[in-house]
Amino acid sequence: MANNSLLILKNVKVLFTQFNKDDQFGRSITIDASSEDVQRAINEWYKDNKVGLVTAGRNKNESDYEAKPQYRDYKGVKQFTFKINRNIDPAFKSSIEGAKLTDVRYTSVVSLVVRAFPYDNNFGKGVSHSVDAIALIKSADAPDASSELELI
């Protein structure tokens, strides 16, 4: 793994969230990744950290690895989904009084910290990712609210 396993994305627009721990699809946050800067940051982070690499359990070799972030295109908007697979909720910050994690939803603007990490379990061995922190920058309900927060 690269020395910098963190990806920090500032001021990205939220397209979809799934924070329910009991949902069969798992927890995640989908962002608008149409910006070339956002795509470049994700692509470089994937490559540097070998995110998506599976070296056991699925008969893959590290030499076969290619960094391939899975973008989806919907009506001209490039989307990217980050997993939230830690056993605890991601750290949450907001300068919007009374804001909660559930206030992060469609059209909100957030900053994210995502961590790449190695795994080795019964399902395989490789490198995955998970959101470590979410900062709500602009609420979907209050388009002129809030200022940038320092996450780290």
JSON list of C-alpha atoms in Angstrom, two decimals:
[
{"chain": "A", "resi": 1, "resn": "MET", "atom": "CA", "xyz": [0.00, 0.00, 0.00]},
{"chain": "A", "resi": 2, "resn": "ALA", "atom": "CA", "xyz": [1.10, 3.53, -0.66]},
{"chain": "A", "resi": 3, "resn": "ASN", "atom": "CA", "xyz": [2.17, 5.72, 2.25]},
{"chain": "A", "resi": 4, "resn": "ASN", "atom": "CA", "xyz": [-0.90, 7.91, 1.79]},
{"chain": "A", "resi": 5, "resn": "SER", "atom": "CA", "xyz": [-3.90, 5.64, 2.17]},
{"chain": "A", "resi": 6, "resn": "LEU", "atom": "CA", "xyz": [-6.24, 8.61, 2.65]},
{"chain": "A", "resi": 7, "resn": "LEU", "atom": "CA", "xyz": [-8.27, 10.28, -0.07]},
{"chain": "A", "resi": 8, "resn": "ILE", "atom": "CA", "xyz": [-9.62, 13.71, 0.88]},
{"chain": "A", "resi": 9, "resn": "LEU", "atom": "CA", "xyz": [-12.29, 15.19, -1.36]},
{"chain": "A", "resi": 10, "resn": "LYS", "atom": "CA", "xyz": [-13.55, 18.67, -0.53]},
{"chain": "A", "resi": 11, "resn": "ASN", "atom": "CA", "xyz": [-16.89, 20.19, -1.47]},
{"chain": "A", "resi": 12, "resn": "VAL", "atom": "CA", "xyz": [-18.41, 17.34, -3.47]},
{"chain": "A", "resi": 13, "resn": "LYS", "atom": "CA", "xyz": [-22.12, 17.08, -4.20]},
{"chain": "A", "resi": 14, "resn": "VAL", "atom": "CA", "xyz": [-24.03, 14.16, -2.73]},
{"chain": "A", "resi": 15, "resn": "LEU", "atom": "CA", "xyz": [-26.29, 12.20, -5.07]},
{"chain": "A", "resi": 16, "resn": "PHE", "atom": "CA", "xyz": [-27.36, 9.32, -2.82]},
{"chain": "A", "resi": 17, "resn": "THR", "atom": "CA", "xyz": [-26.73, 8.00, 0.67]},
{"chain": "A", "resi": 18, "resn": "GLN", "atom": "CA", "xyz": [-27.41, 4.71, 2.39]},
{"chain": "A", "resi": 19, "resn": "PHE", "atom": "CA", "xyz": [-26.58, 4.93, 6.09]},
{"chain": "A", "resi": 20, "resn": "ASN", "atom": "CA", "xyz": [-28.87, 2.19, 7.40]},
{"chain": "A", "resi": 21, "resn": "LYS", "atom": "CA", "xyz": [-26.67, -0.48, 8.98]},
{"chain": "A", "resi": 22, "resn": "ASP", "atom": "CA", "xyz": [-29.28, -3.19, 8.49]},
{"chain": "A", "resi": 23, "resn": "ASP", "atom": "CA", "xyz": [-29.85, -2.67, 4.77]},
{"chain": "A", "resi": 24, "resn": "GLN", "atom": "CA", "xyz": [-28.95, -5.65, 2.58]},
{"chain": "A", "resi": 25, "resn": "PHE", "atom": "CA", "xyz": [-26.97, -3.44, 0.20]},
{"chain": "A", "resi": 26, "resn": "GLY", "atom": "CA", "xyz": [-24.59, -2.06, 2.83]},
{"chain": "A", "resi": 27, "resn": "ARG", "atom": "CA", "xyz": [-23.83, 1.52, 3.75]},
{"chain": "A", "resi": 28, "resn": "SER", "atom": "CA", "xyz": [-22.51, 3.95, 1.16]},
{"chain": "A", "resi": 29, "resn": "ILE", "atom": "CA", "xyz": [-22.41, 7.50, -0.17]},
{"chain": "A", "resi": 30, "resn": "THR", "atom": "CA", "xyz": [-22.60, 8.34, -3.89]},
{"chain": "A", "resi": 31, "resn": "ILE", "atom": "CA", "xyz": [-21.12, 11.60, -5.11]},
{"chain": "A", "resi": 32, "resn": "ASP", "atom": "CA", "xyz": [-21.11, 13.60, -8.32]},
{"chain": "A", "resi": 33, "resn": "ALA", "atom": "CA", "xyz": [-17.71, 12.73, -9.83]},
{"chain": "A", "resi": 34, "resn": "SER", "atom": "CA", "xyz": [-18.20, 14.68, -13.07]},
{"chain": "A", "resi": 35, "resn": "SER", "atom": "CA", "xyz": [-15.33, 17.06, -12.23]},
{"chain": "A", "resi": 36, "resn": "GLU", "atom": "CA", "xyz": [-12.02, 16.09, -13.82]},
{"chain": "A", "resi": 37, "resn": "ASP", "atom": "CA", "xyz": [-10.26, 17.04, -10.57]},
{"chain": "A", "resi": 38, "resn": "VAL", "atom": "CA", "xyz": [-12.42, 14.62, -8.57]},
{"chain": "A", "resi": 39, "resn": "GLN", "atom": "CA", "xyz": [-11.91, 11.83, -11.12]},
{"chain": "A", "resi": 40, "resn": "ARG", "atom": "CA", "xyz": [-8.15, 12.40, -11.19]},
{"chain": "A", "resi": 41, "resn": "ALA", "atom": "CA", "xyz": [-7.96, 12.30, -7.38]},
{"chain": "A", "resi": 42, "resn": "ILE", "atom": "CA", "xyz": [-9.98, 9.06, -7.22]},
{"chain": "A", "resi": 43, "resn": "ASN", "atom": "CA", "xyz": [-8.06, 7.44, -10.09]},
{"chain": "A", "resi": 44, "resn": "GLU", "atom": "CA", "xyz": [-4.63, 8.28, -8.63]},
{"chain": "A", "resi": 45, "resn": "TRP", "atom": "CA", "xyz": [-5.67, 7.16, -5.15]},
{"chain": "A", "resi": 46, "resn": "TYR", "atom": "CA", "xyz": [-7.01, 3.86, -6.56]},
{"chain": "A", "resi": 47, "resn": "LYS", "atom": "CA", "xyz": [-3.77, 3.25, -8.43]},
{"chain": "A", "resi": 48, "resn": "ASP", "atom": "CA", "xyz": [-1.40, 4.33, -5.63]},
{"chain": "A", "resi": 49, "resn": "ASN", "atom": "CA", "xyz": [-3.19, 2.18, -3.04]},
{"chain": "A", "resi": 50, "resn": "LYS", "atom": "CA", "xyz": [-4.19, -0.71, -5.35]},
{"chain": "A", "resi": 51, "resn": "VAL", "atom": "CA", "xyz": [-7.80, -0.33, -4.24]},
{"chain": "A", "resi": 52, "resn": "GLY", "atom": "CA", "xyz": [-9.85, -3.18, -5.66]},
{"chain": "A", "resi": 53, "resn": "LEU", "atom": "CA", "xyz": [-6.91, -5.57, -5.76]},
{"chain": "A", "resi": 54, "resn": "VAL", "atom": "CA", "xyz": [-7.86, -9.14, -4.89]},
{"chain": "A", "resi": 55, "resn": "THR", "atom": "CA", "xyz": [-4.88, -11.45, -4.45]},
{"chain": "A", "resi": 56, "resn": "ALA", "atom": "CA", "xyz": [-6.55, -14.52, -2.97]},
{"chain": "A", "resi": 57, "resn": "GLY", "atom": "CA", "xyz": [-9.91, -16.21, -3.06]},
{"chain": "A", "resi": 58, "resn": "ARG", "atom": "CA", "xyz": [-10.60, -15.26, -6.65]},
{"chain": "A", "resi": 59, "resn": "ASN", "atom": "CA", "xyz": [-7.47, -16.53, -8.42]},
{"chain": "A", "resi": 60, "resn": "LYS", "atom": "CA", "xyz": [-5.99, -13.13, -9.20]},
{"chain": "A", "resi": 61, "resn": "ASN", "atom": "CA", "xyz": [-2.36, -12.11, -9.27]},
{"chain": "A", "resi": 62, "resn": "GLU", "atom": "CA", "xyz": [-1.10, -8.71, -8.21]},
{"chain": "A", "resi": 63, "resn": "SER", "atom": "CA", "xyz": [0.60, -8.41, -11.61]},
{"chain": "A", "resi": 64, "resn": "ASP", "atom": "CA", "xyz": [-2.87, -8.53, -13.24]},
{"chain": "A", "resi": 65, "resn": "TYR", "atom": "CA", "xyz": [-4.11, -5.54, -11.25]},
{"chain": "A", "resi": 66, "resn": "GLU", "atom": "CA", "xyz": [-5.39, -2.45, -13.02]},
{"chain": "A", "resi": 67, "resn": "ALA", "atom": "CA", "xyz": [-6.84, 0.51, -11.12]},
{"chain": "A", "resi": 68, "resn": "LYS", "atom": "CA", "xyz": [-10.42, 0.61, -12.30]},
{"chain": "A", "resi": 69, "resn": "PRO", "atom": "CA", "xyz": [-12.69, 2.78, -10.21]},
{"chain": "A", "resi": 70, "resn": "GLN", "atom": "CA", "xyz": [-16.30, 1.89, -11.03]},
{"chain": "A", "resi": 71, "resn": "TYR", "atom": "CA", "xyz": [-17.95, 5.10, -12.24]},
{"chain": "A", "resi": 72, "resn": "ARG", "atom": "CA", "xyz": [-21.56, 5.12, -13.36]},
{"chain": "A", "resi": 73, "resn": "ASP", "atom": "CA", "xyz": [-23.00, 7.58, -15.82]},
{"chain": "A", "resi": 74, "resn": "TYR", "atom": "CA", "xyz": [-26.60, 8.72, -15.37]},
{"chain": "A", "resi": 75, "resn": "LYS", "atom": "CA", "xyz": [-28.00, 11.40, -17.65]},
{"chain": "A", "resi": 76, "resn": "GLY", "atom": "CA", "xyz": [-24.56, 12.90, -18.19]},
{"chain": "A", "resi": 77, "resn": "VAL", "atom": "CA", "xyz": [-23.59, 12.89, -14.49]},
{"chain": "A", "resi": 78, "resn": "LYS", "atom": "CA", "xyz": [-20.64, 10.71, -13.60]},
{"chain": "A", "resi": 79, "resn": "GLN", "atom": "CA", "xyz": [-21.26, 9.05, -10.24]},
{"chain": "A", "resi": 80, "resn": "PHE", "atom": "CA", "xyz": [-18.95, 7.30, -7.80]},
{"chain": "A", "resi": 81, "resn": "THR", "atom": "CA", "xyz": [-19.97, 5.33, -4.72]},
{"chain": "A", "resi": 82, "resn": "PHE", "atom": "CA", "xyz": [-17.81, 4.97, -1.63]},
{"chain": "A", "resi": 83, "resn": "LYS", "atom": "CA", "xyz": [-18.45, 2.16, 0.86]},
{"chain": "A", "resi": 84, "resn": "ILE", "atom": "CA", "xyz": [-18.92, 2.76, 4.55]},
{"chain": "A", "resi": 85, "resn": "ASN", "atom": "CA", "xyz": [-17.90, -0.58, 5.98]},
{"chain": "A", "resi": 86, "resn": "ARG", "atom": "CA", "xyz": [-16.33, 0.24, 9.29]},
{"chain": "A", "resi": 87, "resn": "ASN", "atom": "CA", "xyz": [-17.97, -1.18, 12.40]},
{"chain": "A", "resi": 88, "resn": "ILE", "atom": "CA", "xyz": [-18.56, 2.34, 13.69]},
{"chain": "A", "resi": 89, "resn": "ASP", "atom": "CA", "xyz": [-20.21, 5.32, 12.07]},
{"chain": "A", "resi": 90, "resn": "PRO", "atom": "CA", "xyz": [-17.85, 7.60, 10.17]},
{"chain": "A", "resi": 91, "resn": "ALA", "atom": "CA", "xyz": [-16.79, 10.70, 12.04]},
{"chain": "A", "resi": 92, "resn": "PHE", "atom": "CA", "xyz": [-19.23, 13.50, 11.26]},
{"chain": "A", "resi": 93, "resn": "LYS", "atom": "CA", "xyz": [-18.72, 17.26, 11.47]},
{"chain": "A", "resi": 94, "resn": "SER", "atom": "CA", "xyz": [-20.81, 20.24, 10.51]},
{"chain": "A", "resi": 95, "resn": "SER", "atom": "CA", "xyz": [-20.84, 23.94, 11.27]},
{"chain": "A", "resi": 96, "resn": "ILE", "atom": "CA", "xyz": [-24.60, 23.86, 10.68]},
{"chain": "A", "resi": 97, "resn": "GLU", "atom": "CA", "xyz": [-26.25, 23.97, 14.09]},
{"chain": "A", "resi": 98, "resn": "GLY", "atom": "CA", "xyz": [-28.08, 20.77, 14.95]},
{"chain": "A", "resi": 99, "resn": "ALA", "atom": "CA", "xyz": [-26.97, 18.91, 11.80]},
{"chain": "A", "resi": 100, "resn": "LYS", "atom": "CA", "xyz": [-26.82, 15.12, 11.96]},
{"chain": "A", "resi": 101, "resn": "LEU", "atom": "CA", "xyz": [-25.38, 12.46, 9.66]},
{"chain": "A", "resi": 102, "resn": "THR", "atom": "CA", "xyz": [-28.90, 11.87, 8.31]},
{"chain": "A", "resi": 103, "resn": "ASP", "atom": "CA", "xyz": [-28.88, 15.46, 6.99]},
{"chain": "A", "resi": 104, "resn": "VAL", "atom": "CA", "xyz": [-26.32, 14.32, 4.41]},
{"chain": "A", "resi": 105, "resn": "ARG", "atom": "CA", "xyz": [-28.50, 13.58, 1.39]},
{"chain": "A", "resi": 106, "resn": "TYR", "atom": "CA", "xyz": [-29.21, 14.46, -2.26]},
{"chain": "A", "resi": 107, "resn": "THR", "atom": "CA", "xyz": [-27.79, 17.89, -3.20]},
{"chain": "A", "resi": 108, "resn": "SER", "atom": "CA", "xyz": [-25.87, 18.33, 0.08]},
{"chain": "A", "resi": 109, "resn": "VAL", "atom": "CA", "xyz": [-22.24, 19.36, -0.30]},
{"chain": "A", "resi": 110, "resn": "VAL", "atom": "CA", "xyz": [-19.72, 17.43, 1.78]},
{"chain": "A", "resi": 111, "resn": "SER", "atom": "CA", "xyz": [-16.05, 16.84, 2.26]},
{"chain": "A", "resi": 112, "resn": "LEU", "atom": "CA", "xyz": [-14.98, 13.22, 2.66]},
{"chain": "A", "resi": 113, "resn": "VAL", "atom": "CA", "xyz": [-12.02, 11.34, 4.07]},
{"chain": "A", "resi": 114, "resn": "VAL", "atom": "CA", "xyz": [-11.78, 7.83, 2.62]},
{"chain": "A", "resi": 115, "resn": "ARG", "atom": "CA", "xyz": [-9.23, 5.25, 3.75]},
{"chain": "A", "resi": 116, "resn": "ALA", "atom": "CA", "xyz": [-7.75, 2.39, 1.72]},
{"chain": "A", "resi": 117, "resn": "PHE", "atom": "CA", "xyz": [-7.02, -0.69, 3.80]},
{"chain": "A", "resi": 118, "resn": "PRO", "atom": "CA", "xyz": [-5.82, -4.25, 3.25]},
{"chain": "A", "resi": 119, "resn": "TYR", "atom": "CA", "xyz": [-8.10, -7.14, 4.17]},
{"chain": "A", "resi": 120, "resn": "ASP", "atom": "CA", "xyz": [-7.60, -10.86, 4.54]},
{"chain": "A", "resi": 121, "resn": "ASN", "atom": "CA", "xyz": [-10.67, -12.90, 5.47]},
{"chain": "A", "resi": 122, "resn": "ASN", "atom": "CA", "xyz": [-12.73, -15.93, 4.44]},
{"chain": "A", "resi": 123, "resn": "PHE", "atom": "CA", "xyz": [-13.94, -14.13, 1.31]},
{"chain": "A", "resi": 124, "resn": "GLY", "atom": "CA", "xyz": [-10.51, -13.21, -0.05]},
{"chain": "A", "resi": 125, "resn": "LYS", "atom": "CA", "xyz": [-7.50, -10.99, 0.37]},
{"chain": "A", "resi": 126, "resn": "GLY", "atom": "CA", "xyz": [-6.88, -7.59, -1.14]},
{"chain": "A", "resi": 127, "resn": "VAL", "atom": "CA", "xyz": [-7.39, -3.85, -0.73]},
{"chain": "A", "resi": 128, "resn": "SER", "atom": "CA", "xyz": [-10.70, -2.14, -0.10]},
{"chain": "A", "resi": 129, "resn": "HIS", "atom": "CA", "xyz": [-11.84, 1.28, 1.10]},
{"chain": "A", "resi": 130, "resn": "SER", "atom": "CA", "xyz": [-14.20, 2.92, 3.57]},
{"chain": "A", "resi": 131, "resn": "VAL", "atom": "CA", "xyz": [-15.33, 6.44, 4.42]},
{"chain": "A", "resi": 132, "resn": "ASP", "atom": "CA", "xyz": [-13.67, 7.55, 7.66]},
{"chain": "A", "resi": 133, "resn": "ALA", "atom": "CA", "xyz": [-15.13, 11.05, 7.96]},
{"chain": "A", "resi": 134, "resn": "ILE", "atom": "CA", "xyz": [-17.89, 13.18, 6.48]},
{"chain": "A", "resi": 135, "resn": "ALA", "atom": "CA", "xyz": [-18.16, 16.96, 6.89]},
{"chain": "A", "resi": 136, "resn": "LEU", "atom": "CA", "xyz": [-21.46, 18.51, 5.90]},
{"chain": "A", "resi": 137, "resn": "ILE", "atom": "CA", "xyz": [-20.50, 21.75, 4.16]},
{"chain": "A", "resi": 138, "resn": "LYS", "atom": "CA", "xyz": [-23.85, 22.78, 2.71]},
{"chain": "A", "resi": 139, "resn": "SER", "atom": "CA", "xyz": [-27.20, 21.30, 3.66]},
{"chain": "A", "resi": 140, "resn": "ALA", "atom": "CA", "xyz": [-29.71, 20.32, 1.00]},
{"chain": "A", "resi": 141, "resn": "ASP", "atom": "CA", "xyz": [-32.20, 22.51, 2.88]},
{"chain": "A", "resi": 142, "resn": "ALA", "atom": "CA", "xyz": [-29.98, 25.55, 3.37]},
{"chain": "A", "resi": 143, "resn": "PRO", "atom": "CA", "xyz": [-28.04, 26.35, 0.18]},
{"chain": "A", "resi": 144, "resn": "ASP", "atom": "CA", "xyz": [-26.23, 29.36, 1.68]},
{"chain": "A", "resi": 145, "resn": "ALA", "atom": "CA", "xyz": [-25.26, 27.78, 5.00]},
{"chain": "A", "resi": 146, "resn": "SER", "atom": "CA", "xyz": [-21.91, 26.85, 6.43]},
{"chain": "A", "resi": 147, "resn": "SER", "atom": "CA", "xyz": [-18.24, 27.33, 5.77]},
{"chain": "A", "resi": 148, "resn": "GLU", "atom": "CA", "xyz": [-15.39, 24.89, 5.08]},
{"chain": "A", "resi": 149, "resn": "LEU", "atom": "CA", "xyz": [-14.38, 22.72, 8.02]},
{"chain": "A", "resi": 150, "resn": "GLU", "atom": "CA", "xyz": [-10.97, 21.26, 8.68]},
{"chain": "A", "resi": 151, "resn": "LEU", "atom": "CA", "xyz": [-11.26, 17.48, 8.84]},
{"chain": "A", "resi": 152, "resn": "ILE", "atom": "CA", "xyz": [-7.73, 16.67, 9.82]}
]
